[in-house]
CSV table of C-alpha atoms in Angstrom, one decimal:
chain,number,residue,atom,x,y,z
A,1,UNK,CA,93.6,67.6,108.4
A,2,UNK,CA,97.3,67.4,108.3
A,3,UNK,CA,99.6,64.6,108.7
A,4,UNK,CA,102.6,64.4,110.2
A,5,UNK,CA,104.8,60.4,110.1
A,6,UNK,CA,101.4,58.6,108.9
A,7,UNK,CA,99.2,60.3,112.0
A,8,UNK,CA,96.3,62.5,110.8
A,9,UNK,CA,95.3,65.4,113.1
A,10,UNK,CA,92.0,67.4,112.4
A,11,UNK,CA,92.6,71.0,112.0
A,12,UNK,CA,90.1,73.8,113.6
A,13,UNK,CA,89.5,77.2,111.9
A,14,UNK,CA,90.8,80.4,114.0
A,15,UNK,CA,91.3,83.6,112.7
A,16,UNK,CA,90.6,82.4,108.9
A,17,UNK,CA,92.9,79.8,108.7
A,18,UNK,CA,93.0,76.1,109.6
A,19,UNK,CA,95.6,75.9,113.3
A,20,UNK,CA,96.6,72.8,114.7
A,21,UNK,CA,99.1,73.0,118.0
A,22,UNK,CA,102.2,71.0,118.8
A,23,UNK,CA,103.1,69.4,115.4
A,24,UNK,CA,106.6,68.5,115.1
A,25,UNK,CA,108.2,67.2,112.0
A,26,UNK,CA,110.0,67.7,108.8
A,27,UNK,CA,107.4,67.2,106.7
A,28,UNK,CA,103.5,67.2,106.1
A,29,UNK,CA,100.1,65.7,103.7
A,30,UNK,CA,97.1,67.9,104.2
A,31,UNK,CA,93.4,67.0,103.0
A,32,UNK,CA,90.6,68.2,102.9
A,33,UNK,CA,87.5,67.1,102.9
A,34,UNK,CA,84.1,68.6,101.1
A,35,UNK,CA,80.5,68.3,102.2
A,36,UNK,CA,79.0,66.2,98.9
A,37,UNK,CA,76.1,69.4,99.3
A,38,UNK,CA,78.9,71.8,98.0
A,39,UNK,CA,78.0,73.4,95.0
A,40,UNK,CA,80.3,76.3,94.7
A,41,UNK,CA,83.6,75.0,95.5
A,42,UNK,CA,87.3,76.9,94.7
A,43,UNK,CA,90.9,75.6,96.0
A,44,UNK,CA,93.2,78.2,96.4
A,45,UNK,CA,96.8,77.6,96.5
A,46,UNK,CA,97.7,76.5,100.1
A,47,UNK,CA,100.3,78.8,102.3
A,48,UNK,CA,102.0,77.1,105.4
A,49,UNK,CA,102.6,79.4,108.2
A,50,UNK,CA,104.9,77.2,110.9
A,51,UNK,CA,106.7,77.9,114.5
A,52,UNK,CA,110.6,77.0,113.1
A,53,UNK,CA,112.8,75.0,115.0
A,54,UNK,CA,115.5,77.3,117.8
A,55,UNK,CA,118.7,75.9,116.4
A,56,UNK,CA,121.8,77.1,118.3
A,57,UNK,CA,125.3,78.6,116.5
A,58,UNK,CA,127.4,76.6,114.9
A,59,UNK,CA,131.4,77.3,114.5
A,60,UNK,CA,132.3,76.7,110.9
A,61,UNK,CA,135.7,78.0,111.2
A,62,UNK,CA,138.4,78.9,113.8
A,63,UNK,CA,142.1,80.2,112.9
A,64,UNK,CA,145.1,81.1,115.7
A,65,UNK,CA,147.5,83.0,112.8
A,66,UNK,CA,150.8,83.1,113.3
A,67,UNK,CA,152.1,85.6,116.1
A,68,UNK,CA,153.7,89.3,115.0
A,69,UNK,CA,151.0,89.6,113.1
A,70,UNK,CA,148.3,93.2,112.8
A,71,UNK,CA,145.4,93.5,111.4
A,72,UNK,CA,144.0,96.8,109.9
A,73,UNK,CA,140.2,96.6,109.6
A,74,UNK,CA,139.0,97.4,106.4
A,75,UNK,CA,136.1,99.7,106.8
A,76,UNK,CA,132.5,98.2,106.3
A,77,UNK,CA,130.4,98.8,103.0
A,78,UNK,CA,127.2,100.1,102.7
A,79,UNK,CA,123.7,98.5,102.0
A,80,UNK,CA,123.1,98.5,98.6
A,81,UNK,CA,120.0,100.8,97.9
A,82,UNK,CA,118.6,98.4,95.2
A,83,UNK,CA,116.7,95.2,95.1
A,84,UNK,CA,117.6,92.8,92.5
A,85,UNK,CA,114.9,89.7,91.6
A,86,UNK,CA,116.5,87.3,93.2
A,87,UNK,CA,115.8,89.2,96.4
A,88,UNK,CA,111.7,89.4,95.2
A,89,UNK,CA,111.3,85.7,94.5
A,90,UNK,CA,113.6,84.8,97.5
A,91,UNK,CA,113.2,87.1,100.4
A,92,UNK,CA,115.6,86.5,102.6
A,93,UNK,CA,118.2,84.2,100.8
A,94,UNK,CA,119.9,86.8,98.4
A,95,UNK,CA,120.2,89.8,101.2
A,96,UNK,CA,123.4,90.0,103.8
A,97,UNK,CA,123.0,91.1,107.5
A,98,UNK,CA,125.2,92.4,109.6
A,99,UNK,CA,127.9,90.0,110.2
A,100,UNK,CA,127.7,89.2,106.6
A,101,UNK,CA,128.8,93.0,105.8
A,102,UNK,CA,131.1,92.8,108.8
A,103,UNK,CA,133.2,89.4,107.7
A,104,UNK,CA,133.5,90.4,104.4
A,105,UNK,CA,135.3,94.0,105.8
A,106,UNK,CA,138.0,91.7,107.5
A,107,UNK,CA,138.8,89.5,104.8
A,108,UNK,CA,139.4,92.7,102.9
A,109,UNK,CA,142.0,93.8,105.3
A,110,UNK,CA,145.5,94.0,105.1
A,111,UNK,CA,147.6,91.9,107.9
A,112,UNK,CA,151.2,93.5,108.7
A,113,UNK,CA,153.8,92.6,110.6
A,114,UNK,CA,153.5,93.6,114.2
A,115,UNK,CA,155.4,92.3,117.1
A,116,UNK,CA,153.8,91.3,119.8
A,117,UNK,CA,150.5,90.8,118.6
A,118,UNK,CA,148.2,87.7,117.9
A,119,UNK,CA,145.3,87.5,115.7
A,120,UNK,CA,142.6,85.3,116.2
A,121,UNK,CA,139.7,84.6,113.8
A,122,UNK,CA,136.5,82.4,113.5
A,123,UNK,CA,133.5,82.1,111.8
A,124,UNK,CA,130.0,81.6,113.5
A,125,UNK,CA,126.7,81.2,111.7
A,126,UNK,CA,123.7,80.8,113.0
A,127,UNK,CA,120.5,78.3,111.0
A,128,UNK,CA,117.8,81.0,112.2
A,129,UNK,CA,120.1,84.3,111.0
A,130,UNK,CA,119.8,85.0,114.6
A,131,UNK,CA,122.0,88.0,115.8
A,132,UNK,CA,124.9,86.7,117.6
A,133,UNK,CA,127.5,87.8,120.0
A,134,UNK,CA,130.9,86.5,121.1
A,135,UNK,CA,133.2,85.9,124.1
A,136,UNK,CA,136.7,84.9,124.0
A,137,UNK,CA,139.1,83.7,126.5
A,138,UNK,CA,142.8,82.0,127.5
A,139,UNK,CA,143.1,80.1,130.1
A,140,UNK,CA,147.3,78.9,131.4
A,141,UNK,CA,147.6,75.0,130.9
A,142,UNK,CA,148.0,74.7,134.4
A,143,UNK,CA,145.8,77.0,136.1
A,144,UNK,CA,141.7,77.1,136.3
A,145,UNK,CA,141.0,80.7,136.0
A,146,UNK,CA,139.7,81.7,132.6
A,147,UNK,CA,140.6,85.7,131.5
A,148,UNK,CA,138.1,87.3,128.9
A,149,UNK,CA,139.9,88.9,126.5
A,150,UNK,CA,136.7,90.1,124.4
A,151,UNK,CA,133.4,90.2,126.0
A,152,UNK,CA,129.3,90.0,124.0
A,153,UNK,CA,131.5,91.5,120.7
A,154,UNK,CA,129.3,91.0,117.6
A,155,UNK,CA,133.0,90.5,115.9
A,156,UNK,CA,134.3,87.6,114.7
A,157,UNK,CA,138.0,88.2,115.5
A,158,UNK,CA,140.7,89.5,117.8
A,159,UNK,CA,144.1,91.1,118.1
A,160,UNK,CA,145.9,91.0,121.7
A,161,UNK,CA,149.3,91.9,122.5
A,162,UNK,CA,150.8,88.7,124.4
A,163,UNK,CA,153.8,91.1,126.1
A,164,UNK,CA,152.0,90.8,129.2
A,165,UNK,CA,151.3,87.1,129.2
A,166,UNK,CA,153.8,84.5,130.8
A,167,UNK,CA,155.3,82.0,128.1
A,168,UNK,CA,153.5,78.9,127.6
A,169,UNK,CA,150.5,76.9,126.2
A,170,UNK,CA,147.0,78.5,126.9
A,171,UNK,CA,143.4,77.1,126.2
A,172,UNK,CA,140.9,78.6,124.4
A,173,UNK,CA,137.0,78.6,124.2
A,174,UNK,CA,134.6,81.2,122.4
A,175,UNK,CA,131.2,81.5,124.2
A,176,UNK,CA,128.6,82.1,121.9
A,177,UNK,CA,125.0,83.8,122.8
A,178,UNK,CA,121.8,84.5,120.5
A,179,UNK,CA,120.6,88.0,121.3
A,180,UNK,CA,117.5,90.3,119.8
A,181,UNK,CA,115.2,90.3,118.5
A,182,UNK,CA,115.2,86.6,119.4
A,183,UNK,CA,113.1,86.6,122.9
A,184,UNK,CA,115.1,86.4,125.6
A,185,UNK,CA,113.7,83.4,126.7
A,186,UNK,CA,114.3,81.7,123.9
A,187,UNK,CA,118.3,83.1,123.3
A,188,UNK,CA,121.0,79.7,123.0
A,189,UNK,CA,124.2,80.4,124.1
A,190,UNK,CA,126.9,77.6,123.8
A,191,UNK,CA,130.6,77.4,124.6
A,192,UNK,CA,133.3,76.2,121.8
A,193,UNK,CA,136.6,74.7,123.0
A,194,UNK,CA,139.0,76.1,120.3
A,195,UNK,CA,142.8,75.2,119.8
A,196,UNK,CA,145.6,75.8,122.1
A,197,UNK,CA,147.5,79.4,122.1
A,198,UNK,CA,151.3,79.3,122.4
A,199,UNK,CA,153.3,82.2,123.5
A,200,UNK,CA,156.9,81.6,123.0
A,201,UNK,CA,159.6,84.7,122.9
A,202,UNK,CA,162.3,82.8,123.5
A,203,UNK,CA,164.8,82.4,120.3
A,204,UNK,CA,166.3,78.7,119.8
A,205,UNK,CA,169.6,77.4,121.4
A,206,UNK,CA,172.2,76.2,118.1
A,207,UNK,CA,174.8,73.8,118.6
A,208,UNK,CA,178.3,74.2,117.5
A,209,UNK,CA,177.8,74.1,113.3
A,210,UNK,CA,179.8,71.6,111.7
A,211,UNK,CA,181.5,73.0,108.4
A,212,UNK,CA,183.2,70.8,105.7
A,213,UNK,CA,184.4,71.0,101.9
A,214,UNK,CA,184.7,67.9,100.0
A,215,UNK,CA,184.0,66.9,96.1
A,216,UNK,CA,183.9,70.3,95.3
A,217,UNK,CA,181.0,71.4,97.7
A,218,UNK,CA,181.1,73.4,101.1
A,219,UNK,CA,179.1,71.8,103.4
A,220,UNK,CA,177.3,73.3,106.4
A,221,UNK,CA,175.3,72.2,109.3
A,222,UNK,CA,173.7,73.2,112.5
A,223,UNK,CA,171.4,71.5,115.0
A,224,UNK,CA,168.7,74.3,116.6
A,225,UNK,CA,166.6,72.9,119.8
A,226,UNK,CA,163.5,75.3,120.8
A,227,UNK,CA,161.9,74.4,124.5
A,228,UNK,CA,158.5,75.7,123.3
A,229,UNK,CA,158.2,75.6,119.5
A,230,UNK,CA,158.7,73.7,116.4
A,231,UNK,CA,161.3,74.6,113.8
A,232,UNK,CA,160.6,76.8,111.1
A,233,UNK,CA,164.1,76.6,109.1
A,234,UNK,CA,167.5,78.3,108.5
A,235,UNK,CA,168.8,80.3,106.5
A,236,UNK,CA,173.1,80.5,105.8
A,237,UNK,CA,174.6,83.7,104.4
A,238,UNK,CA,178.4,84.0,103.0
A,239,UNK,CA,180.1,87.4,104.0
A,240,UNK,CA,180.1,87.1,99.5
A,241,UNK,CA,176.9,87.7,98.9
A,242,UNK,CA,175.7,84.1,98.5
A,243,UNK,CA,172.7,83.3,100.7
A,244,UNK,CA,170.8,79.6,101.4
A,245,UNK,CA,167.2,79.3,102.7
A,246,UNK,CA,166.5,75.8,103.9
A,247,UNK,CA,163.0,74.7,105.1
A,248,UNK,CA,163.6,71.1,105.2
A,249,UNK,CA,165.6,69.5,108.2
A,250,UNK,CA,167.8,66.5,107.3
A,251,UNK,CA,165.4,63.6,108.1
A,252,UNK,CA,163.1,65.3,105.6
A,253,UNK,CA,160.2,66.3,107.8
A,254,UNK,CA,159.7,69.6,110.2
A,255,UNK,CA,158.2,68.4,113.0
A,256,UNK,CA,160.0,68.9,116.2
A,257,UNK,CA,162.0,71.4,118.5
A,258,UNK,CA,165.1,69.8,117.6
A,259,UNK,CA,166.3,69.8,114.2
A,260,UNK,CA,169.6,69.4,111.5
A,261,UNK,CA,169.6,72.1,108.8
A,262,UNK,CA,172.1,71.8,106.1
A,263,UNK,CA,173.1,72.9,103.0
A,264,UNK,CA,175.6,72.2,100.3
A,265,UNK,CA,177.0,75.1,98.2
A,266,UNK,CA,179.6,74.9,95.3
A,267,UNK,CA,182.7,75.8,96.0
A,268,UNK,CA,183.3,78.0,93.0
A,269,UNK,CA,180.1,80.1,94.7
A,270,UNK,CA,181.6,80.1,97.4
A,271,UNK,CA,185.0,81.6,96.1
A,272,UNK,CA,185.6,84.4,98.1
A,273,UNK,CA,183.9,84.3,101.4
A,274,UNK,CA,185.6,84.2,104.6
A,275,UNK,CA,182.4,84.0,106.9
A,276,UNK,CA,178.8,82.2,106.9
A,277,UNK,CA,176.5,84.1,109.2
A,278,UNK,CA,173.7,81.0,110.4
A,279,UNK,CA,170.1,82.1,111.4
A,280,UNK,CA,167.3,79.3,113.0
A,281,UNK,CA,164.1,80.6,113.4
A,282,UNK,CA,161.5,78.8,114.8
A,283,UNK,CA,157.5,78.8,114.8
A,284,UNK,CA,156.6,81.6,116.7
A,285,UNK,CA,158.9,84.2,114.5
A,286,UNK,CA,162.1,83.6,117.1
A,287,UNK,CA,165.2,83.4,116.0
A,288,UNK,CA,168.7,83.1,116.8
A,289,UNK,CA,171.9,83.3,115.0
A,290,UNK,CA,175.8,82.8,114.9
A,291,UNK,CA,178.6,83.7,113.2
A,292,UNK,CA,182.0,81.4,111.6
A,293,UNK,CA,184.8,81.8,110.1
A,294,UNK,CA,185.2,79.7,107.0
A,295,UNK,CA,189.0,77.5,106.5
């Protein structure tokens, strides 16, 4: 008999072994019960032989990376040929399938810039180790119709060029479907909504800098405004060498399209220079610069 939440059910012998049909649960008591006329009687240790549970994918990880971005696939490595003990006691916990192999090719790739392209990564697993497949599209913010840009790829990342898309924001969902051996009838599929995509080639618009020299210090400032993206920072180069990144707007936080950027630069390092060239770039790898005279 086994029990399953406090309810005994009586077991019937097929094939050898004792089969009972429609059990569900997590976990289970068995007795059994011996004629008091036995006179030869062994116990064997018990093996459980169970129907697991169809669990569909789950997405453990999803990354947009920043635009201009390649990827160059490192190539996959091969099966190792031995079988450590781990393997024997375990079967099936210490060996990698496929997408194992696969994911751990692409975190050993090299990324480089590359304008015009955007990478896009996640991370599916599956609680049964069931093969998986993937299907990503982008959708416009304000249109319905969805464009696959990969379709059933067993990968678990992508590299578009967004040249021929219209700027804006874009949805995003990865469709995800169990395939074989799992029976067909049996194969989950669900669809993920992922993060928003944003294509932006447009560089910021500065206002007129605002240059000063006072206590000994040159001051310089600029206000950048992006329509699509957030600030990234600025950078100020003297015609003498002397150069000034700056990632943190006046009010102390980057967080919008419309930022201050300044810095203050002694005026003995400054000695010299007649011009400050100013660069704002902003999130998606835009940027925009001007030139000044310094007085």
């Amino acid at each position: 008999e086994m029990c399953i939440r406090d309810r005994w059910t009586a077991m019937t012998v097929r094939d050898g072994a004792f089969y009972a049909e429609g059990l569900r649960g997590r976990y289970a008591k068995f007795r059994l019960r011996v004629a008091a006329t036995a006179t030869d009687f062994q116990l064997d240790k018990a093996t459980l032989y169970h129907l697991p549970q169809n669990r569909r994918p789950a997405l453990s990880d999803f990354r947009i990376f920043s635009p201009n971005l390649g990827l160059l696939p490192a190539g996959e490595r091969a099966p190792n040929a031995s079988v450590t003990l781990g393997q024997i006691l375990a079967p099936g916990r210490d060996t990698k399938d496929d997408s194992d192999r696969r994911r751990e090719a692409l975190l050993g790739s090299q990324v480089v810039p590359q304008p015009g392209t955007q990478i896009v990564y996640w991370s599916v697993t599956d609680p049964d180790s069931d093969n998986i497949t993937h299907t990503f599209s982008i959708r416009p913010e304000n249109a319905d119709t969805w464009t696959d840009l990969a379709v059933n790829t067993p990968e678990n990342f992508i590299q578009f060029e967004t040249g021929g898309l219209a700027e804006g924001l874009y949805f995003t969902r990865l469709a995800v479907s169990e395939q074989a051996p799992r029976p067909a009838a049996q194969r989950l599929s669900y669809t993920f909504e992922t993060d928003t995509l944003l294509v932006d080639r447009t560089p910021p618009v500065l206002a007129t800098p605002v240059i000063t020299r006072a206590d000994g210090l040159l001051r310089i400032s600029v206000s950048g405004r992006d329509a699509l993206s957030l600030l990234e920072g600025a950078e100020f180069s003297l015609n003498n060498g002397l150069k000034s990144a700056v990632i943190h707007p006046a009010d102390g936080i980057l967080d919008g399209r419309e930022e201050i950027f300044a810095t203050e630069i002694p005026e003995a390092q400054a000695a010299g220079a007649t011009s400050v060239e100013i660069i704002v770039y902003d999130h998606a790898g835009n940027a925009v610069s001007t030139r000044l005279p310094l007085k």
